[in-house]
PDB file of C-alpha atoms in Angstrom:
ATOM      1  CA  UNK A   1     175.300 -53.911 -20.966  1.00  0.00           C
ATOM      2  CA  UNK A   2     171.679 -52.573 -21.623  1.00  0.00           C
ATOM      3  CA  UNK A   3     171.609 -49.130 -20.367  1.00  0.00           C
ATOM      4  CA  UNK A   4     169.992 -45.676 -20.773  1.00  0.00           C
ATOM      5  CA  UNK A   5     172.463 -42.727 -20.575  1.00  0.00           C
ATOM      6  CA  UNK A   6     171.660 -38.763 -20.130  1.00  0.00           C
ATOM      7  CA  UNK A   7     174.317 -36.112 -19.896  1.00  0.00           C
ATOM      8  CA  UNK A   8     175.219 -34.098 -17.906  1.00  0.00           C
ATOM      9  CA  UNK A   9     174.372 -35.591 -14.700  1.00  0.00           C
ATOM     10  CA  UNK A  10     174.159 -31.899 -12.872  1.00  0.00           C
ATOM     11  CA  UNK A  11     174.088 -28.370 -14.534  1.00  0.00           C
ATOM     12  CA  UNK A  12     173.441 -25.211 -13.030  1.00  0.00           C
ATOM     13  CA  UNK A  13     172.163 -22.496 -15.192  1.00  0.00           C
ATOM     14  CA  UNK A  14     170.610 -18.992 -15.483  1.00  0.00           C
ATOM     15  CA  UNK A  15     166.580 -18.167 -16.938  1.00  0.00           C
ATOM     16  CA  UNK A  16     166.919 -17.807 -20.442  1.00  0.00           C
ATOM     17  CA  UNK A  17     170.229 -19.773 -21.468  1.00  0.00           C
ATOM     18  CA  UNK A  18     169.392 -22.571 -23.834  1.00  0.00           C
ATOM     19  CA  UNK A  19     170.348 -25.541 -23.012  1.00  0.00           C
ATOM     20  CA  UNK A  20     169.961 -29.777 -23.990  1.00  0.00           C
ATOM     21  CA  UNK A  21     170.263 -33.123 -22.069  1.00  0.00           C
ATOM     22  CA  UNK A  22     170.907 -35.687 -24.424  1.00  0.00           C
ATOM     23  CA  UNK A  23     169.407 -38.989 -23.624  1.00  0.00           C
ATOM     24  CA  UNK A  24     170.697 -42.274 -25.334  1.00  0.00           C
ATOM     25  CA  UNK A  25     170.136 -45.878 -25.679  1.00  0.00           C
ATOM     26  CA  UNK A  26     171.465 -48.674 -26.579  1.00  0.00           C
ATOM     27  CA  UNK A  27     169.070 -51.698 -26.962  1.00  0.00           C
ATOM     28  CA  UNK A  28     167.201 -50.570 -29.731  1.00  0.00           C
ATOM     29  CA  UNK A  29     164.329 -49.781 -28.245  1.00  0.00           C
ATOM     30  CA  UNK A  30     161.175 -47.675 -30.377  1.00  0.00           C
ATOM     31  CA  UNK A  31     159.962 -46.114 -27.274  1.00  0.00           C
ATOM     32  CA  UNK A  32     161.612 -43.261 -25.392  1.00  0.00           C
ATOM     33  CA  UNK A  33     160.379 -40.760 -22.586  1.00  0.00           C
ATOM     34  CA  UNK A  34     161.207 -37.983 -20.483  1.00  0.00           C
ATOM     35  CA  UNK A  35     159.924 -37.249 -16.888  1.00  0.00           C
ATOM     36  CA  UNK A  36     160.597 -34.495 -14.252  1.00  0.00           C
ATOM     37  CA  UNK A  37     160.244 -35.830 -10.793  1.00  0.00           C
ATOM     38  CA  UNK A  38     159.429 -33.407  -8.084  1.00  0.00           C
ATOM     39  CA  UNK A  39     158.715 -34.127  -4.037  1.00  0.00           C
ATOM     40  CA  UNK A  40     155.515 -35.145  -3.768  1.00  0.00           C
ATOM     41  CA  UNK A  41     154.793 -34.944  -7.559  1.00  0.00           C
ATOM     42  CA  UNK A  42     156.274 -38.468  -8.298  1.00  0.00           C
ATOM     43  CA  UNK A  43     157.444 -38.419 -12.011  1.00  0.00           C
ATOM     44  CA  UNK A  44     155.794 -36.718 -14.735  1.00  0.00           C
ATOM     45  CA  UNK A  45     155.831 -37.236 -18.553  1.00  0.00           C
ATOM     46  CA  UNK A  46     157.032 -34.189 -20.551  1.00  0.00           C
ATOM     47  CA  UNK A  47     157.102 -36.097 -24.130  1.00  0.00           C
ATOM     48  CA  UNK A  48     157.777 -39.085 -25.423  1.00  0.00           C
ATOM     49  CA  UNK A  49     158.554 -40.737 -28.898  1.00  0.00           C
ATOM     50  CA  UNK A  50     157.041 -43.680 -30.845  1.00  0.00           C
ATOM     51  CA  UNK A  51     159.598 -44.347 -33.182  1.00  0.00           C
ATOM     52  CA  UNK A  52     162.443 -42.074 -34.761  1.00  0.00           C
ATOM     53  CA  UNK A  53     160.484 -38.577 -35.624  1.00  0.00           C
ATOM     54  CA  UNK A  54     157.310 -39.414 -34.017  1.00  0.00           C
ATOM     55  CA  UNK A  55     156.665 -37.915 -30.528  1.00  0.00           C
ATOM     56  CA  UNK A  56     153.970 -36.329 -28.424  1.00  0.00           C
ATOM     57  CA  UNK A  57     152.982 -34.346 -25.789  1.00  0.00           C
ATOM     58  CA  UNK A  58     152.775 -35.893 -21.915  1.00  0.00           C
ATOM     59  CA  UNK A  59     151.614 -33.949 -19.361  1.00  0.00           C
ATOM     60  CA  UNK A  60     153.823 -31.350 -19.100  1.00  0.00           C
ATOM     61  CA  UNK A  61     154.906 -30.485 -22.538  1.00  0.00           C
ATOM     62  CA  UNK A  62     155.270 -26.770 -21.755  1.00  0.00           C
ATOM     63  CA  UNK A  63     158.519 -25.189 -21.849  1.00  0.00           C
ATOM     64  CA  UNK A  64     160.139 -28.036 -23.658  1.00  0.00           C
ATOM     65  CA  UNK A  65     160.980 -29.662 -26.896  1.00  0.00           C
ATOM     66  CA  UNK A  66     162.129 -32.822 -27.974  1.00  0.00           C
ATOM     67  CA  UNK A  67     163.841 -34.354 -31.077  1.00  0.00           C
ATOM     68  CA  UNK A  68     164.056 -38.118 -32.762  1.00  0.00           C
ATOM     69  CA  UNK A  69     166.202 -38.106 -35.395  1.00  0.00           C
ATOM     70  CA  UNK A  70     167.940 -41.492 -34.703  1.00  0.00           C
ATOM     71  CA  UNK A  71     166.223 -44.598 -32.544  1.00  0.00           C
ATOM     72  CA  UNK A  72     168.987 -44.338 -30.333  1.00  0.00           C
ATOM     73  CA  UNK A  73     168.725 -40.601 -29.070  1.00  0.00           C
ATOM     74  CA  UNK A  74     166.154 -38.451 -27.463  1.00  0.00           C
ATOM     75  CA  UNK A  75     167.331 -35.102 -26.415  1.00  0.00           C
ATOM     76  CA  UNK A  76     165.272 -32.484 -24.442  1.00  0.00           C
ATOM     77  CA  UNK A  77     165.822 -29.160 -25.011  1.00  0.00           C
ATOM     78  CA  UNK A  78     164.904 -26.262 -22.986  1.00  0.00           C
ATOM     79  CA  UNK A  79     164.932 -23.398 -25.175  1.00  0.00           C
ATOM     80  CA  UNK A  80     164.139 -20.810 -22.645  1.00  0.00           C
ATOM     81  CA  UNK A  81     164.696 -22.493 -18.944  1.00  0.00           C
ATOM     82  CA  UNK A  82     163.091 -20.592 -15.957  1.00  0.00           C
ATOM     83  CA  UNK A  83     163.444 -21.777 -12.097  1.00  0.00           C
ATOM     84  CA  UNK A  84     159.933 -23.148 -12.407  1.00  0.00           C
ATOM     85  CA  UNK A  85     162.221 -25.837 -14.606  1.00  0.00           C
ATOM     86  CA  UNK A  86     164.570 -26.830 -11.420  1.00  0.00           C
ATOM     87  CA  UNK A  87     163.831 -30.472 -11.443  1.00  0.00           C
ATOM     88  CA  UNK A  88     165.053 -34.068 -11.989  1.00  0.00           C
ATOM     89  CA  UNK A  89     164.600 -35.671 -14.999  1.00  0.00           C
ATOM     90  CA  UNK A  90     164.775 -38.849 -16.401  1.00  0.00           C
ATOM     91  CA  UNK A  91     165.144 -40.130 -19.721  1.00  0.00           C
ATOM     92  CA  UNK A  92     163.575 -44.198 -20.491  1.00  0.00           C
ATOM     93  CA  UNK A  93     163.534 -46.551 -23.260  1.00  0.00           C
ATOM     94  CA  UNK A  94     161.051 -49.472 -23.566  1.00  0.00           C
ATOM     95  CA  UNK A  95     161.271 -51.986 -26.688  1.00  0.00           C
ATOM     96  CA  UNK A  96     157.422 -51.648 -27.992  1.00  0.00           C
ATOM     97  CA  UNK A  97     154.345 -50.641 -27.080  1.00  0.00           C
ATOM     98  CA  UNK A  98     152.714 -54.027 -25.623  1.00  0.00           C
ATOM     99  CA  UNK A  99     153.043 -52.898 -21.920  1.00  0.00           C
ATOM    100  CA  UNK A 100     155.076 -56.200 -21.536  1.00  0.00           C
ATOM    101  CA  UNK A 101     158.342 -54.628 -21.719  1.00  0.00           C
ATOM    102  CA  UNK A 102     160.436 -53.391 -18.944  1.00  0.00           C
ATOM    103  CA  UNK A 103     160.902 -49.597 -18.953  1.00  0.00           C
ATOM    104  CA  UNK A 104     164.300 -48.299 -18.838  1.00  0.00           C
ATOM    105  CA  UNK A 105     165.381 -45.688 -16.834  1.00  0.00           C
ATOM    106  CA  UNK A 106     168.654 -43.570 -17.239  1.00  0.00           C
ATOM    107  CA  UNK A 107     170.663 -42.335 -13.996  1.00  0.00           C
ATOM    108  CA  UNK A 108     168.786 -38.478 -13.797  1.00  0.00           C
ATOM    109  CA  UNK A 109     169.956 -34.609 -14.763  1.00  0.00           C
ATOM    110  CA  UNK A 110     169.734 -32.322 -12.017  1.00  0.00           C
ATOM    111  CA  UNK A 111     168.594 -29.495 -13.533  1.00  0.00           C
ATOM    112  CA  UNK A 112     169.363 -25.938 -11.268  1.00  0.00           C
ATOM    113  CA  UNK A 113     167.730 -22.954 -13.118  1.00  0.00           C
ATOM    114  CA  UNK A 114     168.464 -19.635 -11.270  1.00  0.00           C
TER     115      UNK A 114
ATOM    116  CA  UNK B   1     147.089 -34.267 -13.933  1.00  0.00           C
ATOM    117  CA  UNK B   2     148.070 -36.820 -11.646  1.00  0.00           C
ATOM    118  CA  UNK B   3     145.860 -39.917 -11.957  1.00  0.00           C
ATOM    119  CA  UNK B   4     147.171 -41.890  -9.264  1.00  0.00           C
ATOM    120  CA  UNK B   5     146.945 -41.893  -5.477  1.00  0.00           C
ATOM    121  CA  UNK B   6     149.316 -43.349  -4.024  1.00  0.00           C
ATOM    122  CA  UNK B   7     149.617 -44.202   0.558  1.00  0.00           C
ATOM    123  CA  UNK B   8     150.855 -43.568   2.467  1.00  0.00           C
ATOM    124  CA  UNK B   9     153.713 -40.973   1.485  1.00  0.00           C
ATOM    125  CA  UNK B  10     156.174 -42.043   3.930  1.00  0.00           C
ATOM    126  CA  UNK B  11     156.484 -45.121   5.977  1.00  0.00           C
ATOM    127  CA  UNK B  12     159.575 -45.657   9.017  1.00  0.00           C
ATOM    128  CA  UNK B  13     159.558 -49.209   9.937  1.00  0.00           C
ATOM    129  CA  UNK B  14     162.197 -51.595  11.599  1.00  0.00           C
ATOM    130  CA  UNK B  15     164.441 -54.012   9.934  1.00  0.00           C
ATOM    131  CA  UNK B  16     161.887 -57.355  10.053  1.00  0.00           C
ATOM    132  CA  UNK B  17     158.505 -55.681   9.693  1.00  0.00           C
ATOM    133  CA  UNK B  18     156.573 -56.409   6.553  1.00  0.00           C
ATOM    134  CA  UNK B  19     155.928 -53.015   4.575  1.00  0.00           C
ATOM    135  CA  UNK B  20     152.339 -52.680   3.022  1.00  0.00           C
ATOM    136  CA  UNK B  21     151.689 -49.555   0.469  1.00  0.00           C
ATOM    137  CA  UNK B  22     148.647 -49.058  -2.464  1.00  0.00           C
ATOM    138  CA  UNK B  23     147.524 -47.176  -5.283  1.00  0.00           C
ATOM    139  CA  UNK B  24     143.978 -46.210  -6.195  1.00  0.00           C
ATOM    140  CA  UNK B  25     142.588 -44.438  -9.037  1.00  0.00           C
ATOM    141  CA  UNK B  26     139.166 -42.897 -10.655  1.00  0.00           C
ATOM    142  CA  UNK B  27     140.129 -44.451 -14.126  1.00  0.00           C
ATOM    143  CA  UNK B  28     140.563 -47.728 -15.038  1.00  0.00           C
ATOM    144  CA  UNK B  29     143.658 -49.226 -15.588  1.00  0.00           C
ATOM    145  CA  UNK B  30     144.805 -52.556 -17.767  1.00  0.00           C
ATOM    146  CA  UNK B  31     148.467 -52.265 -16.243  1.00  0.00           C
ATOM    147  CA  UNK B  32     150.088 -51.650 -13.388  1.00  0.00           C
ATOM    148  CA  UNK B  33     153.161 -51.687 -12.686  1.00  0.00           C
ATOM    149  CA  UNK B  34     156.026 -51.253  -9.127  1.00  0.00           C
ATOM    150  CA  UNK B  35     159.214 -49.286  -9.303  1.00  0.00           C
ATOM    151  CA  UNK B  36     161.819 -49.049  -6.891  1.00  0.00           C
ATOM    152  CA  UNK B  37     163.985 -45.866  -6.698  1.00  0.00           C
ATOM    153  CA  UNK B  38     167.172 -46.212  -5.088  1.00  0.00           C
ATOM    154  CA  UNK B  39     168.979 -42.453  -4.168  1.00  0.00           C
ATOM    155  CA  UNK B  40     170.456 -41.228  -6.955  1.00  0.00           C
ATOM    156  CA  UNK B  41     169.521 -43.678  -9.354  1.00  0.00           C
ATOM    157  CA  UNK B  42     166.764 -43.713 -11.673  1.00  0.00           C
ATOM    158  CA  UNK B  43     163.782 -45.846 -10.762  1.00  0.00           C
ATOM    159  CA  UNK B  44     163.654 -49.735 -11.400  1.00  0.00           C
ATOM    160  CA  UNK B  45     161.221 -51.888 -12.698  1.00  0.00           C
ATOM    161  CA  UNK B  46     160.391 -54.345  -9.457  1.00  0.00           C
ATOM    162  CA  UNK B  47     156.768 -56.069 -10.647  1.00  0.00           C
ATOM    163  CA  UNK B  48     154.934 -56.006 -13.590  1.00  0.00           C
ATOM    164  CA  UNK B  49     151.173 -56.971 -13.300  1.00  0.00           C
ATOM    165  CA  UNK B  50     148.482 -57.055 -16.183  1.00  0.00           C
ATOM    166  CA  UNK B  51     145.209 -58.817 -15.424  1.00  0.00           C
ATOM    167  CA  UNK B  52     142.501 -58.302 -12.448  1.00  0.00           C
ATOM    168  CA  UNK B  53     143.196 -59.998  -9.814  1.00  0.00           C
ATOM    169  CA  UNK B  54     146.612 -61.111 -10.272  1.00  0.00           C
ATOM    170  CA  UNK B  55     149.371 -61.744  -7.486  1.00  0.00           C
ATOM    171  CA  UNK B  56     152.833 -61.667  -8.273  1.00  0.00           C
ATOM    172  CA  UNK B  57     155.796 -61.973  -6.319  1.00  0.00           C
ATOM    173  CA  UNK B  58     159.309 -61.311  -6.834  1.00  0.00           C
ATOM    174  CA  UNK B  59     161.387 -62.151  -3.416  1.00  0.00           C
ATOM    175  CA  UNK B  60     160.513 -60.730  -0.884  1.00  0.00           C
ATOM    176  CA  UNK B  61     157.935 -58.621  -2.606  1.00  0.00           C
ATOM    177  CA  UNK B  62     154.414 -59.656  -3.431  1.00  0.00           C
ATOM    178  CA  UNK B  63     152.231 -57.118  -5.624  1.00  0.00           C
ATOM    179  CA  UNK B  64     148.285 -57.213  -6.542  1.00  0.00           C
ATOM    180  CA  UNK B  65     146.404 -55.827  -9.346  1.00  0.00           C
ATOM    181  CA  UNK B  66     142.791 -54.898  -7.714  1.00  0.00           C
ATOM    182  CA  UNK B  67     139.713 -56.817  -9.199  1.00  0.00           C
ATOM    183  CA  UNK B  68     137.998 -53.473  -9.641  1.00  0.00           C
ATOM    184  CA  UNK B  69     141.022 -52.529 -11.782  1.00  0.00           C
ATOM    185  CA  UNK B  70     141.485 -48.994 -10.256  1.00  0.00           C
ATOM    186  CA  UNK B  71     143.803 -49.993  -7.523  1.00  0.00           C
ATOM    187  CA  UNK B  72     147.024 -51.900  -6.553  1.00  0.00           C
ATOM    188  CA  UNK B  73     148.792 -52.703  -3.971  1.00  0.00           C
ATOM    189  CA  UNK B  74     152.407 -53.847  -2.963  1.00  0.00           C
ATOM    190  CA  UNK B  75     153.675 -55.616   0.034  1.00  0.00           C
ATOM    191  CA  UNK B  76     156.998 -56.269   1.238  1.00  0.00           C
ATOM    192  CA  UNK B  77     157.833 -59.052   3.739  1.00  0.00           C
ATOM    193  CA  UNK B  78     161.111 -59.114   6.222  1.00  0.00           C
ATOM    194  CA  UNK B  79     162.227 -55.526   5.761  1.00  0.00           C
ATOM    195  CA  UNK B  80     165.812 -55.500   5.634  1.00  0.00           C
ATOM    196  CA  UNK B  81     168.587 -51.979   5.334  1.00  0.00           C
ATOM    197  CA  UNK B  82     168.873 -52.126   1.448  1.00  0.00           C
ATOM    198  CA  UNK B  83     164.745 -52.393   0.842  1.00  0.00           C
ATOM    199  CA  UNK B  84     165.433 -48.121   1.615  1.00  0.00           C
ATOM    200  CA  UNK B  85     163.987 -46.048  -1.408  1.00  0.00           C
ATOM    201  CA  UNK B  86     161.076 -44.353  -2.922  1.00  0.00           C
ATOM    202  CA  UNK B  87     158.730 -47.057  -4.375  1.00  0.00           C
ATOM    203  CA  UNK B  88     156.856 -45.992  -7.149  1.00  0.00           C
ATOM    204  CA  UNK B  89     152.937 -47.228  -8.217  1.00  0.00           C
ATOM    205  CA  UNK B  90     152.646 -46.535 -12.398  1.00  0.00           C
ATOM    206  CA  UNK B  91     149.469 -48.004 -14.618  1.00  0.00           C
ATOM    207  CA  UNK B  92     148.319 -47.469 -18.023  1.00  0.00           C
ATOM    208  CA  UNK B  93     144.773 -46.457 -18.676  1.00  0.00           C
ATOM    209  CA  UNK B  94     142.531 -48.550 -20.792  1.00  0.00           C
ATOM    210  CA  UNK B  95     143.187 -45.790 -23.819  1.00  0.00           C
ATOM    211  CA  UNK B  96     146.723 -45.096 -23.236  1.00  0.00           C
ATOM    212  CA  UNK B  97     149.646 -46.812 -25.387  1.00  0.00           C
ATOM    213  CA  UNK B  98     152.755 -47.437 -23.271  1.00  0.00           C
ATOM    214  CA  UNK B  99     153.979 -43.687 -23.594  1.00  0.00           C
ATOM    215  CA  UNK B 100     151.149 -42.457 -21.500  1.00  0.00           C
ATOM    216  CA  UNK B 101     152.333 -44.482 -18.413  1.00  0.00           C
ATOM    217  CA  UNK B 102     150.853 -42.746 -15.183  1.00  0.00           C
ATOM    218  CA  UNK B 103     152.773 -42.721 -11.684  1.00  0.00           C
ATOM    219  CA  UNK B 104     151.930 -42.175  -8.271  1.00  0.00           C
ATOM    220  CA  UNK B 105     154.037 -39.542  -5.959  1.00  0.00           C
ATOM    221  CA  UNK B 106     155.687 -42.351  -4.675  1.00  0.00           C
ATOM    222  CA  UNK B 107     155.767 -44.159  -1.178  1.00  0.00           C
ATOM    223  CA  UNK B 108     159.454 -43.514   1.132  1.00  0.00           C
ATOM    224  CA  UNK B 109     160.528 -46.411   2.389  1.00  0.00           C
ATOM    225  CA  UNK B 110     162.957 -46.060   5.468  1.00  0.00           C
ATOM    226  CA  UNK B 111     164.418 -49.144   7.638  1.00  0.00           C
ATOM    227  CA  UNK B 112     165.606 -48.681  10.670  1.00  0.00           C
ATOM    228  CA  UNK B 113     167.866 -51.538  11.990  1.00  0.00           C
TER     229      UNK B 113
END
């Protein structure tokens, strides 16, 4: 089954304690993204990835970092987190970049930064 | 920032009505796209459109990409319990590649029987 996977689903955690939601996928696709989605925000892009070790900044880069090291993975890491970083985020995967592929969406992190 | 205006934020409607929601922008955009977020999940891709102009329906649902390019709008016919979620507008500017997709705050759907 085509799918997009992130772990953990939900994590609580305190300001300053790194921590990483791995995102993976497994339909080979080049393109991978993560979004935060906040009420009345809709979702917005923190980075996304070309191809493996090829990414770039979305809208709201800050406070985050990513990693492609293999097609299939795209973790975000939050090296510092702080509450402003209490959000829902999605990781997606899209085969190319024609605009005529479907864009994949994993099941959300709940992220809880005290 | 966010490109994309998207109406109304919340609709409550009864199980039969038809459901109408849009997007409108300042930019131009060469793709726009409808997702459907069910609680819980992550959003789904519902209907995909890509020239001026163009109608496309899936189902019950019937979407339109605006001749001057900077808006869209979706409708959906025969509300019934399960058409519940946040519905999404997303486009990609003229100068964007996919990565850069845009999306509207989203439109709340509930349907009361």
């Amino acid at each position: 089954e085509a799918q997009v996977t992130q772990n953990p689903r939900y994590l609580i955690t305190v300001t300053g304690k790194k921590l990483t939601v791995t995102c993976s996928q497994n339909m080979n696709h080049e393109y991978m993204s993560w979004y935060r989605q906040d009420p009345g925000l809709g979702l917005r892009q923190i980075y996304y990835s070309m191809n493996v070790e090829v990414t770039d900044k979305g809208d709201v880069p800050e406070g985050y970092k990513v990693s492609r090291k293999e097609k299939r993975n795209f973790p975000l890491i939050l090296e510092s987190p702080s509450p402003n970083q209490t959000s829902l985020y999605f990781c997606a995967s899209t085969a190319s970049n024609y605009g005529t592929d479907t864009q994949y969406f994993g099941p959300g992190t709940r992220l809880t930064v005290l | 920032g966010q490109q994309l205006n998207q109406s109304p934020q919340s609709m409550f409607i009864q199980e039969g009505e038809d459901v109408s929601m849009n997007c409108t922008s300042s930019s131009i955009f060469n793709t726009w796209l409808w997702y459907k977020q069910d609680p819980g999940e992550g959003p789904v891709l519902l209907i995909a459109l890509y020239k001026a102009g163009e109608l496309t329906s899936n189902g019950r649902l019937t979407a339109q990409f605006g001749i001057t390019r900077k808006d869209s709008f979706l409708n959906i016919s025969a509300s019934i319990p399960s058409d519940v979620g946040i519905y999404f507008c997303a486009g990609l500017r003229t100068t964007d590649s996919w990565g850069k997709l845009q999306f509207g705050a989203g439109t709340q759907v509930v349907v009361t029987p």
